[in-house]
PDB file of C-alpha atoms in Angstrom:
ATOM      1  CA  MET A   6      82.518  83.388 100.459  1.00  0.00           C
ATOM      2  CA  THR A   7      85.163  86.507  99.768  1.00  0.00           C
ATOM      3  CA  ALA A   8      84.616  90.092 100.468  1.00  0.00           C
ATOM      4  CA  THR A   9      83.915  90.509  96.799  1.00  0.00           C
ATOM      5  CA  ASP A  10      80.970  87.982  96.931  1.00  0.00           C
ATOM      6  CA  GLN A  11      79.589  89.881  99.814  1.00  0.00           C
ATOM      7  CA  ARG A  12      78.978  93.387  98.242  1.00  0.00           C
ATOM      8  CA  LEU A  13      76.701  94.367  95.419  1.00  0.00           C
ATOM      9  CA  PRO A  14      78.028  93.939  91.874  1.00  0.00           C
ATOM     10  CA  ASP A  15      79.029  97.267  89.989  1.00  0.00           C
ATOM     11  CA  ILE A  16      77.480  95.480  86.926  1.00  0.00           C
ATOM     12  CA  ASP A  17      74.806  92.865  87.144  1.00  0.00           C
ATOM     13  CA  VAL A  18      72.903  92.505  83.850  1.00  0.00           C
ATOM     14  CA  GLU A  19      71.541  89.965  81.247  1.00  0.00           C
ATOM     15  CA  VAL A  20      72.027  90.172  77.804  1.00  0.00           C
ATOM     16  CA  PRO A  21      70.477  88.048  74.717  1.00  0.00           C
ATOM     17  CA  PRO A  22      72.655  85.318  73.417  1.00  0.00           C
ATOM     18  CA  ARG A  23      73.470  87.303  70.163  1.00  0.00           C
ATOM     19  CA  PRO A  24      76.823  88.429  68.905  1.00  0.00           C
ATOM     20  CA  GLU A  25      75.763  92.067  68.757  1.00  0.00           C
ATOM     21  CA  TYR A  26      75.719  92.051  72.206  1.00  0.00           C
ATOM     22  CA  VAL A  27      79.213  91.218  72.888  1.00  0.00           C
ATOM     23  CA  GLY A  28      80.148  94.742  72.335  1.00  0.00           C
ATOM     24  CA  VAL A  29      77.878  96.103  74.840  1.00  0.00           C
ATOM     25  CA  VAL A  30      79.699  93.534  77.417  1.00  0.00           C
ATOM     26  CA  ARG A  31      83.084  94.969  76.279  1.00  0.00           C
ATOM     27  CA  HIS A  32      81.989  98.588  76.875  1.00  0.00           C
ATOM     28  CA  LEU A  33      80.398  97.663  80.466  1.00  0.00           C
ATOM     29  CA  MET A  34      83.860  95.908  81.452  1.00  0.00           C
ATOM     30  CA  GLY A  35      85.369  98.927  80.370  1.00  0.00           C
ATOM     31  CA  ALA A  36      83.302 101.218  82.226  1.00  0.00           C
ATOM     32  CA  VAL A  37      83.575  99.209  85.494  1.00  0.00           C
ATOM     33  CA  ALA A  38      87.429  98.833  85.095  1.00  0.00           C
ATOM     34  CA  ARG A  39      87.895 102.515  84.710  1.00  0.00           C
ATOM     35  CA  LEU A  40      86.124 103.070  88.074  1.00  0.00           C
ATOM     36  CA  GLY A  41      89.587 102.924  89.744  1.00  0.00           C
ATOM     37  CA  GLN A  42      92.971 104.365  88.666  1.00  0.00           C
ATOM     38  CA  HIS A  43      93.999 101.892  86.401  1.00  0.00           C
ATOM     39  CA  SER A  44      96.391 101.315  83.706  1.00  0.00           C
ATOM     40  CA  PRO A  45      95.467 101.523  80.042  1.00  0.00           C
ATOM     41  CA  GLU A  46      96.412  97.727  79.923  1.00  0.00           C
ATOM     42  CA  PHE A  47      94.360  96.748  82.865  1.00  0.00           C
ATOM     43  CA  ILE A  48      91.280  98.433  81.275  1.00  0.00           C
ATOM     44  CA  GLU A  49      92.033  96.617  77.941  1.00  0.00           C
ATOM     45  CA  ASN A  50      92.501  93.323  79.591  1.00  0.00           C
ATOM     46  CA  ALA A  51      89.045  93.641  81.347  1.00  0.00           C
ATOM     47  CA  LYS A  52      87.407  94.670  78.231  1.00  0.00           C
ATOM     48  CA  LEU A  53      88.966  91.898  76.317  1.00  0.00           C
ATOM     49  CA  ALA A  54      88.457  89.149  78.954  1.00  0.00           C
ATOM     50  CA  GLY A  55      84.674  89.969  79.319  1.00  0.00           C
ATOM     51  CA  SER A  56      84.006  90.102  75.819  1.00  0.00           C
ATOM     52  CA  GLU A  57      85.805  87.044  74.991  1.00  0.00           C
ATOM     53  CA  ALA A  58      83.766  85.164  77.739  1.00  0.00           C
ATOM     54  CA  CYS A  59      80.794  86.579  76.279  1.00  0.00           C
ATOM     55  CA  THR A  60      81.544  85.505  72.848  1.00  0.00           C
ATOM     56  CA  ASN A  61      82.001  82.006  73.939  1.00  0.00           C
ATOM     57  CA  ALA A  62      78.640  81.911  76.097  1.00  0.00           C
ATOM     58  CA  VAL A  63      77.064  83.156  72.768  1.00  0.00           C
ATOM     59  CA  MET A  64      78.547  80.105  70.718  1.00  0.00           C
ATOM     60  CA  LEU A  65      77.753  77.779  73.556  1.00  0.00           C
ATOM     61  CA  ASN A  66      74.186  78.760  73.920  1.00  0.00           C
ATOM     62  CA  GLY A  67      73.784  78.636  70.203  1.00  0.00           C
ATOM     63  CA  ARG A  68      75.175  75.183  69.933  1.00  0.00           C
ATOM     64  CA  ALA A  69      72.723  74.058  72.307  1.00  0.00           C
ATOM     65  CA  GLY A  70      69.942  75.922  70.770  1.00  0.00           C
ATOM     66  CA  SER A  71      69.313  77.885  74.084  1.00  0.00           C
ATOM     67  CA  THR A  72      67.769  81.438  73.937  1.00  0.00           C
ATOM     68  CA  ASP A  73      68.239  82.000  77.647  1.00  0.00           C
ATOM     69  CA  PRO A  74      70.018  85.230  78.362  1.00  0.00           C
ATOM     70  CA  ILE A  75      73.765  85.339  79.298  1.00  0.00           C
ATOM     71  CA  SER A  76      74.435  86.891  82.674  1.00  0.00           C
ATOM     72  CA  VAL A  77      77.290  89.362  83.217  1.00  0.00           C
ATOM     73  CA  ARG A  78      78.365  90.360  86.454  1.00  0.00           C
ATOM     74  CA  ALA A  79      81.403  92.420  87.586  1.00  0.00           C
ATOM     75  CA  VAL A  80      82.686  93.302  91.100  1.00  0.00           C
ATOM     76  CA  LEU A  81      85.635  95.927  91.719  1.00  0.00           C
ATOM     77  CA  ASP A  82      86.918  96.144  95.178  1.00  0.00           C
ATOM     78  CA  ASP A  83      89.993  97.698  96.501  1.00  0.00           C
ATOM     79  CA  GLU A  84      92.193  94.557  95.417  1.00  0.00           C
ATOM     80  CA  GLN A  85      90.739  92.935  92.240  1.00  0.00           C
ATOM     81  CA  LEU A  86      88.094  93.059  89.613  1.00  0.00           C
ATOM     82  CA  LEU A  87      86.025  89.741  89.355  1.00  0.00           C
ATOM     83  CA  ILE A  88      84.100  88.971  86.163  1.00  0.00           C
ATOM     84  CA  GLU A  89      81.364  86.248  85.952  1.00  0.00           C
ATOM     85  CA  VAL A  90      79.714  85.333  82.532  1.00  0.00           C
ATOM     86  CA  ALA A  91      77.085  82.448  82.826  1.00  0.00           C
ATOM     87  CA  ASP A  92      75.246  80.914  80.031  1.00  0.00           C
ATOM     88  CA  ARG A  93      72.658  78.257  79.797  1.00  0.00           C
ATOM     89  CA  GLY A  94      74.415  76.575  76.724  1.00  0.00           C
ATOM     90  CA  GLU A  95      76.336  73.646  75.819  1.00  0.00           C
ATOM     91  CA  SER A  96      78.570  72.486  78.758  1.00  0.00           C
ATOM     92  CA  ALA A  97      82.073  73.875  78.217  1.00  0.00           C
ATOM     93  CA  SER A  98      83.389  70.505  79.847  1.00  0.00           C
ATOM     94  CA  GLU A  99      82.001  68.321  77.494  1.00  0.00           C
ATOM     95  CA  PRO A 100      83.223  67.841  73.700  1.00  0.00           C
ATOM     96  CA  SER A 101      80.570  68.995  71.086  1.00  0.00           C
ATOM     97  CA  PRO A 102      79.509  66.573  68.439  1.00  0.00           C
ATOM     98  CA  GLY A 103      82.093  66.471  65.723  1.00  0.00           C
ATOM     99  CA  ALA A 104      84.856  68.261  67.756  1.00  0.00           C
ATOM    100  CA  THR A 105      88.367  67.180  66.947  1.00  0.00           C
ATOM    101  CA  ASP A 106      89.916  67.442  70.526  1.00  0.00           C
ATOM    102  CA  PRO A 107      90.225  63.784  71.495  1.00  0.00           C
ATOM    103  CA  ALA A 108      90.923  64.571  75.132  1.00  0.00           C
ATOM    104  CA  PRO A 109      87.707  66.403  76.695  1.00  0.00           C
ATOM    105  CA  THR A 110      88.931  69.199  78.812  1.00  0.00           C
ATOM    106  CA  PRO A 111      87.209  72.239  80.417  1.00  0.00           C
ATOM    107  CA  ALA A 112      88.347  74.247  77.335  1.00  0.00           C
ATOM    108  CA  SER A 113      86.845  72.065  74.602  1.00  0.00           C
ATOM    109  CA  GLY A 114      83.735  74.180  74.354  1.00  0.00           C
ATOM    110  CA  PHE A 115      85.825  77.219  73.814  1.00  0.00           C
ATOM    111  CA  GLU A 116      86.355  77.313  70.489  1.00  0.00           C
ATOM    112  CA  GLY A 117      88.293  74.161  70.407  1.00  0.00           C
ATOM    113  CA  GLY A 118      90.492  75.521  73.298  1.00  0.00           C
ATOM    114  CA  LEU A 119      91.784  78.742  71.305  1.00  0.00           C
ATOM    115  CA  SER A 120      90.468  81.420  73.494  1.00  0.00           C
ATOM    116  CA  LEU A 121      91.256  79.436  76.667  1.00  0.00           C
ATOM    117  CA  PRO A 122      95.150  80.338  76.518  1.00  0.00           C
ATOM    118  CA  LEU A 123      93.858  84.124  75.752  1.00  0.00           C
ATOM    119  CA  LEU A 124      91.724  84.253  78.598  1.00  0.00           C
ATOM    120  CA  GLU A 125      94.583  82.800  81.057  1.00  0.00           C
ATOM    121  CA  GLY A 126      96.956  85.359  79.642  1.00  0.00           C
ATOM    122  CA  LEU A 127      94.512  88.191  80.354  1.00  0.00           C
ATOM    123  CA  VAL A 128      93.248  87.300  83.939  1.00  0.00           C
ATOM    124  CA  ASP A 129      95.119  86.328  87.115  1.00  0.00           C
ATOM    125  CA  GLU A 130      92.703  83.647  88.105  1.00  0.00           C
ATOM    126  CA  LEU A 131      90.290  81.847  85.770  1.00  0.00           C
ATOM    127  CA  ASP A 132      87.541  79.008  86.722  1.00  0.00           C
ATOM    128  CA  ILE A 133      85.162  77.590  84.391  1.00  0.00           C
ATOM    129  CA  GLU A 134      82.327  75.351  86.067  1.00  0.00           C
ATOM    130  CA  SER A 135      79.199  73.820  85.210  1.00  0.00           C
ATOM    131  CA  ARG A 136      76.011  75.399  86.508  1.00  0.00           C
ATOM    132  CA  ASP A 137      73.026  73.660  88.133  1.00  0.00           C
ATOM    133  CA  GLY A 138      70.438  73.314  85.587  1.00  0.00           C
ATOM    134  CA  GLY A 139      72.807  73.378  82.632  1.00  0.00           C
ATOM    135  CA  GLY A 140      75.478  75.901  81.225  1.00  0.00           C
ATOM    136  CA  ASN A 141      78.726  77.373  82.267  1.00  0.00           C
ATOM    137  CA  LEU A 142      79.939  79.894  84.968  1.00  0.00           C
ATOM    138  CA  VAL A 143      83.110  81.611  83.644  1.00  0.00           C
ATOM    139  CA  ARG A 144      84.712  83.288  86.676  1.00  0.00           C
ATOM    140  CA  MET A 145      87.844  85.624  86.209  1.00  0.00           C
ATOM    141  CA  THR A 146      89.746  87.737  88.204  1.00  0.00           C
ATOM    142  CA  LEU A 147      91.942  90.576  87.501  1.00  0.00           C
ATOM    143  CA  ILE A 148      94.352  91.988  90.447  1.00  0.00           C
ATOM    144  CA  ARG A 149      94.161  95.793  90.258  1.00  0.00           C
ATOM    145  CA  ASP A 150      97.218  97.537  89.187  1.00  0.00           C
ATOM    146  CA  VAL A 151      96.350 100.975  90.694  1.00  0.00           C
ATOM    147  CA  GLU A 152      98.599 103.688  88.857  1.00  0.00           C
ATOM    148  CA  VAL A 153     100.657 106.002  91.206  1.00  0.00           C
ATOM    149  CA  GLU A 154     100.792 109.557  90.196  1.00  0.00           C
ATOM    150  CA  PRO A 155     104.260 110.753  89.439  1.00  0.00           C
ATOM    151  CA  GLY A 156     105.718 112.355  92.707  1.00  0.00           C
ATOM    152  CA  SER A 157     103.086 111.001  95.050  1.00  0.00           C
ATOM    153  CA  GLU A 158     105.502 108.370  96.658  1.00  0.00           C
TER     154      GLU A 158
END
C-alpha cells in the first residue's frame, strides 16, 4: 500500500451510470487537479482521463444491463494524482458478444480498444483489473508537474 492509498481521497463519489454524469466527473477531476500548482496540460489530462474512464464505465455497465453506480476516487499528494474509476459492468478483459477483436485483451471492453491508447497517452501509469463481484477498476496515475514561478529558482 502506498502513502497515497493511506490518506483520505480528495474526491470519493458515486455517479449513476448515465452519459450525462461524465461531465460531472470531468469537472471533479479538473477541480482536484487544480489543488496544486499544475500546468494547464496536467489539468486537461486529468479531466480527459477521468471522463474517458467514466465514459467506458457507463458503456460497460450498459452492456451488462447494470444500474449500479460508478465509483470515482481521486487522491492528490505531493508527487502524483491517482484516479480510480470502478464499475459493475461487463468485464473489460473479456470480449463482448459480436466484438470484432479476435484476441481478447484487457482493452477489448474499451470501445474496441480505441480509448485505451488515449488513456495510455494521458497518464503515466494505467492499470485495469477485474473487481470482486464483477466489474472493472481502472487505476490511473499522473505524475505531478508542479509549475515553478519565474524567478523563484
